[in-house]
Amino acid sequence: MSTASEPSIVKPQTLIAADGLGKLFPGRSSWWGTTSSFVHAVQGVSLRVRRGETLGLVGESGCGKSTLGRLLLRLIEPSFGRVFFDGKEITHLSEGELRPLRRRMQIIFQDPYSSLNPRMTVREIIAEPLRIHKLVKNANEELERVSELLQKVGLRPEMMPRYPHEFSGGQRQRIGIARALAVEPDFIVCDEPISALDVSIQAQILNLLSDLQDSLGLSYLFISHDLNVVQHFAHRVAIMYLGHIVEQLPAQGMQMTARHPYTRALLSAVPAIDVGKRHLPVVLEGEVPSPLDPPPGCAFHPRCVRAIAGKCDTDVPPFEDVAPGHRLACFNPAPAGTIDLAP
Amino acid sequence: MPLLTVDNLTTSFRTDQGVVRAVERVSFEVPERTTVGVVGESGCGKSVTALSIMRLVPSPPGFIEHGSISFNGRNLLALSESEMCDLRGDEIAMIFQEPMTSLNPVYNAGSQIAEAIRIHKRAPTRKAAWARAVEMLRLVGMPAPEENARAYPHELSGGQRQRVMIAMALACEPKLLVADEPTTALDVTIQAQILELLRSQQERLGMSVLLITHDLGLVAEHAEFVIVMYAGQVVEQGPVAQVLPKPRHPYTRGLLASLPGRGLAPRMRLPTIEGIVPDLRSPPAGCRFADRCPMVLPMCTESAPELVKIDDHRKSRCLRWQEMSP
């Protein structure tokens, strides 16, 4: 791969990058078996995650955020666009060529109940990646490594012979994290890792993830629908709507700096805990359109109070820089520093 | 007189390992035209409390061991099943978390709403009941209500299914709505729509709402009173405007502190409640929160603390509530 073909998105501090990445899933098939429609899951997304950084990816169900996470890991094949990892394009690598890179990219899933094999002990679950990637020489070394990993995620080595059903949700999520860490990855996609957990356990897992990032220098793509969590945990946040990233900005202060009408609506829909700070949410009309038949122009325009007729419903807004580290795809963004969405 | 008074309610389940008290000696009141939030984590007994009020606890294995539930002056636990059927869906209605599993998949939306209207004799004919069902769908903001009344649950989105549930629950203009995690399965922008809808309908009908949720944010924005449950017991209760800013139980305080996005510097470690909820098959002898409590004293593990009165409105199940200042 010549460096000349690499887009400007790939910089030395970039660990993983997507350039115009997209995925179409076949939708309904006609009677002859030809596919007549496509689900536009991810539509030409460009983003990058720097070394040691957490990029938060926020959106509602069906917006394509999980598909994007899997595209970056090449767990599913992109329909178009390119993926770069550590300065090298990996879009077209074969499974064999990808294998050594797989060790460096891992994923933790939302549901700690279905992502662990119920018939394997904790030791087998965590040792499996070690064996596949031949990272341990013998049983003794394996035992040592598994017990070290368990301690790293806050579990006790005595738990090794137990099965997943003997653990609580939070403990299972720790096992999933230990499994991801076993191969010493650089990049982890965290796909809603705390959504299935109780409030008091969520904070424990978030703290664990941030400690691990500090001590191991990990990069995270942190997928979530919870803006409060993402604002707290991520360095930068990308907001996704119907397959597009509509805004990307630093997490700190985004309450005031966010300008896309959809980001604003999401921010205002989060219930505020502090009594007295009650606000009237910007209630969005209607629901997310079907990705089988996305609207023309800006995908958000049918629900947008700031949409300009004759512009937003025909032209696709470009994803452009509006401030350092702040990119936006909107023809009529809300002014910075206001809660009001009025046009 | 409050609309609903739950007094010393204990609901238990018979299991292979003996009787488990899912809800133990829970008492609270729901005044008229008021929203009371019940918060707690999974397994704390908040849903069983709701089901007990509806007399929908699956029996066997569940049974109401002790206590009384009085609604509008009548003791619900003394009613016959047919008297309860008359009340349920008419004066007290309930909406559930997952509208897909709580709607009947083989009937269309309109006929499920019309059924509730006919059962409670709120319409003279089937035709009138159907018309009222369509009217209810319009009222809850369903797009194209005439057409969508003929839609089956699988043809509707999650938000639309929840609107059908709400239309059904409100069709007979109940005095009390029990809402068990009504927006948990929905996206945030749809959640905001549904909550706005519930708020406006509550105002229109002058009804009370018992809001069961794990989300303290929802309680802060939508309830006047809050009941915090932990491991089957009420640990703290009182007006939202007092409890959330100044919790008087270490569990409430810990829950509030562990929420991200409350003025804490970005990427700082969150304060956590260490440990996990005790197993209710063998609850601890002392305070149920003792092994996770940062303020625990030796006496906390010796005997179970009572829910003590702080003032006319507030109660706490902590021996050291007086020492708690936020």
PDB file of N, CA, C and O in Angstrom, chain A residues 5-10 16-24 40-48 67-68 71-72 77-84 89 91-92 240 243-245 248 319 327:
ATOM      1  N   SER A   5      -1.732   6.918  -1.526  1.00  0.00           N
ATOM      2  CA  SER A   5      -3.168   6.693  -1.630  1.00  0.00           C
ATOM      3  C   SER A   5      -3.896   6.918  -0.306  1.00  0.00           C
ATOM      4  O   SER A   5      -5.108   6.871  -0.251  1.00  0.00           O
ATOM      5  N   GLU A   6      -3.123   7.168   0.742  1.00  0.00           N
ATOM      6  CA  GLU A   6      -3.780   7.344   2.034  1.00  0.00           C
ATOM      7  C   GLU A   6      -4.382   8.738   2.126  1.00  0.00           C
ATOM      8  O   GLU A   6      -3.721   9.732   1.822  1.00  0.00           O
ATOM      9  N   PRO A   7      -5.614   8.825   2.547  1.00  0.00           N
ATOM     10  CA  PRO A   7      -6.216  10.147   2.671  1.00  0.00           C
ATOM     11  C   PRO A   7      -5.619  10.896   3.858  1.00  0.00           C
ATOM     12  O   PRO A   7      -4.958  10.304   4.714  1.00  0.00           O
ATOM     13  N   SER A   8      -5.892  12.193   3.886  1.00  0.00           N
ATOM     14  CA  SER A   8      -5.317  13.024   4.937  1.00  0.00           C
ATOM     15  C   SER A   8      -5.814  12.620   6.322  1.00  0.00           C
ATOM     16  O   SER A   8      -5.270  13.019   7.328  1.00  0.00           O
ATOM     17  N   ILE A   9      -6.856  11.786   6.341  1.00  0.00           N
ATOM     18  CA  ILE A   9      -7.431  11.373   7.624  1.00  0.00           C
ATOM     19  C   ILE A   9      -6.433  10.530   8.428  1.00  0.00           C
ATOM     20  O   ILE A   9      -6.488  10.458   9.642  1.00  0.00           O
ATOM     21  N   VAL A  10      -5.497   9.875   7.715  1.00  0.00           N
ATOM     22  CA  VAL A  10      -4.541   9.020   8.409  1.00  0.00           C
ATOM     23  C   VAL A  10      -3.311   9.839   8.798  1.00  0.00           C
ATOM     24  O   VAL A  10      -2.524  10.240   7.957  1.00  0.00           O
ATOM     25  N   ILE A  16      -6.935   4.087  14.209  1.00  0.00           N
ATOM     26  CA  ILE A  16      -7.854   3.468  13.263  1.00  0.00           C
ATOM     27  C   ILE A  16      -8.684   4.565  12.600  1.00  0.00           C
ATOM     28  O   ILE A  16      -9.044   5.548  13.242  1.00  0.00           O
ATOM     29  N   ALA A  17      -8.902   4.400  11.296  1.00  0.00           N
ATOM     30  CA  ALA A  17      -9.621   5.436  10.566  1.00  0.00           C
ATOM     31  C   ALA A  17     -10.541   4.805   9.530  1.00  0.00           C
ATOM     32  O   ALA A  17     -10.251   3.740   8.983  1.00  0.00           O
ATOM     33  N   ALA A  18     -11.660   5.474   9.287  1.00  0.00           N
ATOM     34  CA  ALA A  18     -12.571   5.071   8.226  1.00  0.00           C
ATOM     35  C   ALA A  18     -12.629   6.201   7.225  1.00  0.00           C
ATOM     36  O   ALA A  18     -12.644   7.370   7.613  1.00  0.00           O
ATOM     37  N   ASP A  19     -12.641   5.852   5.949  1.00  0.00           N
ATOM     38  CA  ASP A  19     -12.713   6.869   4.910  1.00  0.00           C
ATOM     39  C   ASP A  19     -13.873   6.531   3.977  1.00  0.00           C
ATOM     40  O   ASP A  19     -13.815   5.547   3.246  1.00  0.00           O
ATOM     41  N   GLY A  20     -14.929   7.293   4.060  1.00  0.00           N
ATOM     42  CA  GLY A  20     -16.105   7.075   3.203  1.00  0.00           C
ATOM     43  C   GLY A  20     -16.695   5.685   3.336  1.00  0.00           C
ATOM     44  O   GLY A  20     -17.171   5.094   2.370  1.00  0.00           O
ATOM     45  N   LEU A  21     -16.672   5.155   4.556  1.00  0.00           N
ATOM     46  CA  LEU A  21     -17.065   3.761   4.780  1.00  0.00           C
ATOM     47  C   LEU A  21     -18.584   3.591   4.726  1.00  0.00           C
ATOM     48  O   LEU A  21     -19.322   4.405   5.279  1.00  0.00           O
ATOM     49  N   GLY A  22     -19.021   2.538   4.036  1.00  0.00           N
ATOM     50  CA  GLY A  22     -20.457   2.323   3.938  1.00  0.00           C
ATOM     51  C   GLY A  22     -20.821   0.854   3.916  1.00  0.00           C
ATOM     52  O   GLY A  22     -19.998  -0.015   3.593  1.00  0.00           O
ATOM     53  N   LYS A  23     -22.075   0.570   4.291  1.00  0.00           N
ATOM     54  CA  LYS A  23     -22.564  -0.806   4.255  1.00  0.00           C
ATOM     55  C   LYS A  23     -24.029  -0.822   3.839  1.00  0.00           C
ATOM     56  O   LYS A  23     -24.864  -0.134   4.425  1.00  0.00           O
ATOM     57  N   LEU A  24     -24.318  -1.589   2.806  1.00  0.00           N
ATOM     58  CA  LEU A  24     -25.702  -1.838   2.409  1.00  0.00           C
ATOM     59  C   LEU A  24     -26.002  -3.292   2.728  1.00  0.00           C
ATOM     60  O   LEU A  24     -25.231  -4.179   2.388  1.00  0.00           O
ATOM     61  N   HIS A  40     -29.757   0.896   3.992  1.00  0.00           N
ATOM     62  CA  HIS A  40     -28.579   1.755   3.984  1.00  0.00           C
ATOM     63  C   HIS A  40     -28.108   1.933   5.421  1.00  0.00           C
ATOM     64  O   HIS A  40     -28.441   2.907   6.072  1.00  0.00           O
ATOM     65  N   ALA A  41     -27.346   0.961   5.921  1.00  0.00           N
ATOM     66  CA  ALA A  41     -27.003   0.951   7.341  1.00  0.00           C
ATOM     67  C   ALA A  41     -25.966   2.019   7.677  1.00  0.00           C
ATOM     68  O   ALA A  41     -26.099   2.748   8.652  1.00  0.00           O
ATOM     69  N   VAL A  42     -24.915   2.081   6.887  1.00  0.00           N
ATOM     70  CA  VAL A  42     -23.861   3.076   7.103  1.00  0.00           C
ATOM     71  C   VAL A  42     -23.585   3.705   5.747  1.00  0.00           C
ATOM     72  O   VAL A  42     -23.381   3.000   4.759  1.00  0.00           O
ATOM     73  N   GLN A  43     -23.616   5.039   5.681  1.00  0.00           N
ATOM     74  CA  GLN A  43     -23.552   5.704   4.384  1.00  0.00           C
ATOM     75  C   GLN A  43     -22.373   6.665   4.286  1.00  0.00           C
ATOM     76  O   GLN A  43     -22.510   7.861   4.522  1.00  0.00           O
ATOM     77  N   GLY A  44     -21.206   6.118   3.946  1.00  0.00           N
ATOM     78  CA  GLY A  44     -20.054   6.976   3.675  1.00  0.00           C
ATOM     79  C   GLY A  44     -19.543   7.729   4.887  1.00  0.00           C
ATOM     80  O   GLY A  44     -19.489   8.950   4.891  1.00  0.00           O
ATOM     81  N   VAL A  45     -19.157   6.985   5.934  1.00  0.00           N
ATOM     82  CA  VAL A  45     -18.695   7.613   7.170  1.00  0.00           C
ATOM     83  C   VAL A  45     -17.171   7.740   7.177  1.00  0.00           C
ATOM     84  O   VAL A  45     -16.466   6.797   6.827  1.00  0.00           O
ATOM     85  N   SER A  46     -16.679   8.919   7.564  1.00  0.00           N
ATOM     86  CA  SER A  46     -15.250   9.108   7.771  1.00  0.00           C
ATOM     87  C   SER A  46     -15.018   9.523   9.214  1.00  0.00           C
ATOM     88  O   SER A  46     -15.654  10.451   9.698  1.00  0.00           O
ATOM     89  N   LEU A  47     -14.136   8.811   9.881  1.00  0.00           N
ATOM     90  CA  LEU A  47     -13.776   9.203  11.251  1.00  0.00           C
ATOM     91  C   LEU A  47     -12.440   8.572  11.595  1.00  0.00           C
ATOM     92  O   LEU A  47     -11.941   7.700  10.881  1.00  0.00           O
ATOM     93  N   ARG A  48     -11.849   9.043  12.691  1.00  0.00           N
ATOM     94  CA  ARG A  48     -10.635   8.380  13.145  1.00  0.00           C
ATOM     95  C   ARG A  48     -10.579   8.371  14.664  1.00  0.00           C
ATOM     96  O   ARG A  48     -11.181   9.222  15.320  1.00  0.00           O
ATOM     97  N   THR A  67     -23.136  -1.370  13.437  1.00  0.00           N
ATOM     98  CA  THR A  67     -22.612  -1.815  12.147  1.00  0.00           C
ATOM     99  C   THR A  67     -21.283  -1.119  11.866  1.00  0.00           C
ATOM    100  O   THR A  67     -20.316  -1.753  11.430  1.00  0.00           O
ATOM    101  N   LEU A  68     -21.204   0.176  12.165  1.00  0.00           N
ATOM    102  CA  LEU A  68     -19.966   0.916  11.955  1.00  0.00           C
ATOM    103  C   LEU A  68     -18.830   0.324  12.784  1.00  0.00           C
ATOM    104  O   LEU A  68     -17.716   0.140  12.286  1.00  0.00           O
ATOM    105  N   LEU A  71     -17.710  -2.796  11.144  1.00  0.00           N
ATOM    106  CA  LEU A  71     -16.998  -2.533   9.894  1.00  0.00           C
ATOM    107  C   LEU A  71     -15.537  -2.178  10.173  1.00  0.00           C
ATOM    108  O   LEU A  71     -14.630  -2.614   9.467  1.00  0.00           O
ATOM    109  N   LEU A  72     -15.320  -1.385  11.223  1.00  0.00           N
ATOM    110  CA  LEU A  72     -13.946  -0.986  11.557  1.00  0.00           C
ATOM    111  C   LEU A  72     -13.094  -2.203  11.898  1.00  0.00           C
ATOM    112  O   LEU A  72     -11.906  -2.243  11.612  1.00  0.00           O
ATOM    113  N   GLU A  77     -18.060  -7.109   6.121  1.00  0.00           N
ATOM    114  CA  GLU A  77     -17.339  -6.531   4.991  1.00  0.00           C
ATOM    115  C   GLU A  77     -18.002  -5.239   4.530  1.00  0.00           C
ATOM    116  O   GLU A  77     -19.215  -5.204   4.342  1.00  0.00           O
ATOM    117  N   PRO A  78     -17.220  -4.184   4.348  1.00  0.00           N
ATOM    118  CA  PRO A  78     -17.819  -2.930   3.869  1.00  0.00           C
ATOM    119  C   PRO A  78     -18.282  -3.040   2.416  1.00  0.00           C
ATOM    120  O   PRO A  78     -17.695  -3.782   1.623  1.00  0.00           O
ATOM    121  N   SER A  79     -19.357  -2.320   2.080  1.00  0.00           N
ATOM    122  CA  SER A  79     -19.821  -2.273   0.691  1.00  0.00           C
ATOM    123  C   SER A  79     -18.982  -1.283  -0.102  1.00  0.00           C
ATOM    124  O   SER A  79     -18.771  -1.452  -1.282  1.00  0.00           O
ATOM    125  N   PHE A  80     -18.552  -0.202   0.549  1.00  0.00           N
ATOM    126  CA  PHE A  80     -17.647   0.742  -0.088  1.00  0.00           C
ATOM    127  C   PHE A  80     -16.861   1.468   0.995  1.00  0.00           C
ATOM    128  O   PHE A  80     -17.162   1.361   2.176  1.00  0.00           O
ATOM    129  N   GLY A  81     -15.835   2.219   0.559  1.00  0.00           N
ATOM    130  CA  GLY A  81     -15.006   2.951   1.512  1.00  0.00           C
ATOM    131  C   GLY A  81     -13.824   2.131   1.985  1.00  0.00           C
ATOM    132  O   GLY A  81     -13.652   0.970   1.586  1.00  0.00           O
ATOM    133  N   ARG A  82     -12.990   2.755   2.818  1.00  0.00           N
ATOM    134  CA  ARG A  82     -11.753   2.106   3.246  1.00  0.00           C
ATOM    135  C   ARG A  82     -11.558   2.199   4.756  1.00  0.00           C
ATOM    136  O   ARG A  82     -12.034   3.127   5.403  1.00  0.00           O
ATOM    137  N   VAL A  83     -10.831   1.202   5.293  1.00  0.00           N
ATOM    138  CA  VAL A  83     -10.495   1.179   6.712  1.00  0.00           C
ATOM    139  C   VAL A  83      -8.980   1.141   6.842  1.00  0.00           C
ATOM    140  O   VAL A  83      -8.313   0.379   6.127  1.00  0.00           O
ATOM    141  N   PHE A  84      -8.438   1.974   7.722  1.00  0.00           N
ATOM    142  CA  PHE A  84      -7.000   1.988   7.974  1.00  0.00           C
ATOM    143  C   PHE A  84      -6.751   1.645   9.431  1.00  0.00           C
ATOM    144  O   PHE A  84      -7.461   2.129  10.313  1.00  0.00           O
ATOM    145  N   GLU A  89      -3.797   0.249   5.146  1.00  0.00           N
ATOM    146  CA  GLU A  89      -5.167  -0.043   4.744  1.00  0.00           C
ATOM    147  C   GLU A  89      -5.459  -1.526   4.960  1.00  0.00           C
ATOM    148  O   GLU A  89      -4.684  -2.396   4.563  1.00  0.00           O
ATOM    149  N   THR A  91      -8.744  -2.768   4.344  1.00  0.00           N
ATOM    150  CA  THR A  91     -10.044  -3.042   3.732  1.00  0.00           C
ATOM    151  C   THR A  91     -10.071  -4.369   2.980  1.00  0.00           C
ATOM    152  O   THR A  91     -11.067  -5.083   3.014  1.00  0.00           O
ATOM    153  N   HIS A  92      -8.980  -4.672   2.269  1.00  0.00           N
ATOM    154  CA  HIS A  92      -9.029  -5.848   1.399  1.00  0.00           C
ATOM    155  C   HIS A  92      -8.095  -6.970   1.846  1.00  0.00           C
ATOM    156  O   HIS A  92      -7.806  -7.870   1.076  1.00  0.00           O
ATOM    157  N   MET A 240     -24.570  10.007  15.363  1.00  0.00           N
ATOM    158  CA  MET A 240     -24.952   9.319  14.145  1.00  0.00           C
ATOM    159  C   MET A 240     -26.469   9.319  13.992  1.00  0.00           C
ATOM    160  O   MET A 240     -27.199   9.149  14.968  1.00  0.00           O
ATOM    161  N   GLY A 243     -27.385   6.315   9.499  1.00  0.00           N
ATOM    162  CA  GLY A 243     -26.241   5.926   8.680  1.00  0.00           C
ATOM    163  C   GLY A 243     -25.209   7.002   8.447  1.00  0.00           C
ATOM    164  O   GLY A 243     -24.147   6.727   7.895  1.00  0.00           O
ATOM    165  N   HIS A 244     -25.505   8.247   8.845  1.00  0.00           N
ATOM    166  CA  HIS A 244     -24.553   9.342   8.661  1.00  0.00           C
ATOM    167  C   HIS A 244     -24.043   9.825  10.007  1.00  0.00           C
ATOM    168  O   HIS A 244     -24.795   9.839  10.979  1.00  0.00           O
ATOM    169  N   ILE A 245     -22.780  10.300  10.020  1.00  0.00           N
ATOM    170  CA  ILE A 245     -22.341  11.058  11.183  1.00  0.00           C
ATOM    171  C   ILE A 245     -22.727  12.509  10.915  1.00  0.00           C
ATOM    172  O   ILE A 245     -22.350  13.077   9.880  1.00  0.00           O
ATOM    173  N   GLN A 248     -19.477  15.942  14.945  1.00  0.00           N
ATOM    174  CA  GLN A 248     -18.381  15.347  15.708  1.00  0.00           C
ATOM    175  C   GLN A 248     -17.690  16.482  16.427  1.00  0.00           C
ATOM    176  O   GLN A 248     -17.337  17.488  15.810  1.00  0.00           O
ATOM    177  N   PHE A 319     -20.019  17.280   5.257  1.00  0.00           N
ATOM    178  CA  PHE A 319     -19.512  17.147   6.629  1.00  0.00           C
ATOM    179  C   PHE A 319     -18.242  17.986   6.710  1.00  0.00           C
ATOM    180  O   PHE A 319     -17.205  17.602   6.176  1.00  0.00           O
ATOM    181  N   ARG A 327     -16.721  19.069  13.587  1.00  0.00           N
ATOM    182  CA  ARG A 327     -17.225  18.917  12.231  1.00  0.00           C
ATOM    183  C   ARG A 327     -18.735  18.772  12.264  1.00  0.00           C
ATOM    184  O   ARG A 327     -19.293  18.212  13.207  1.00  0.00           O
TER     185      ARG A 327
END
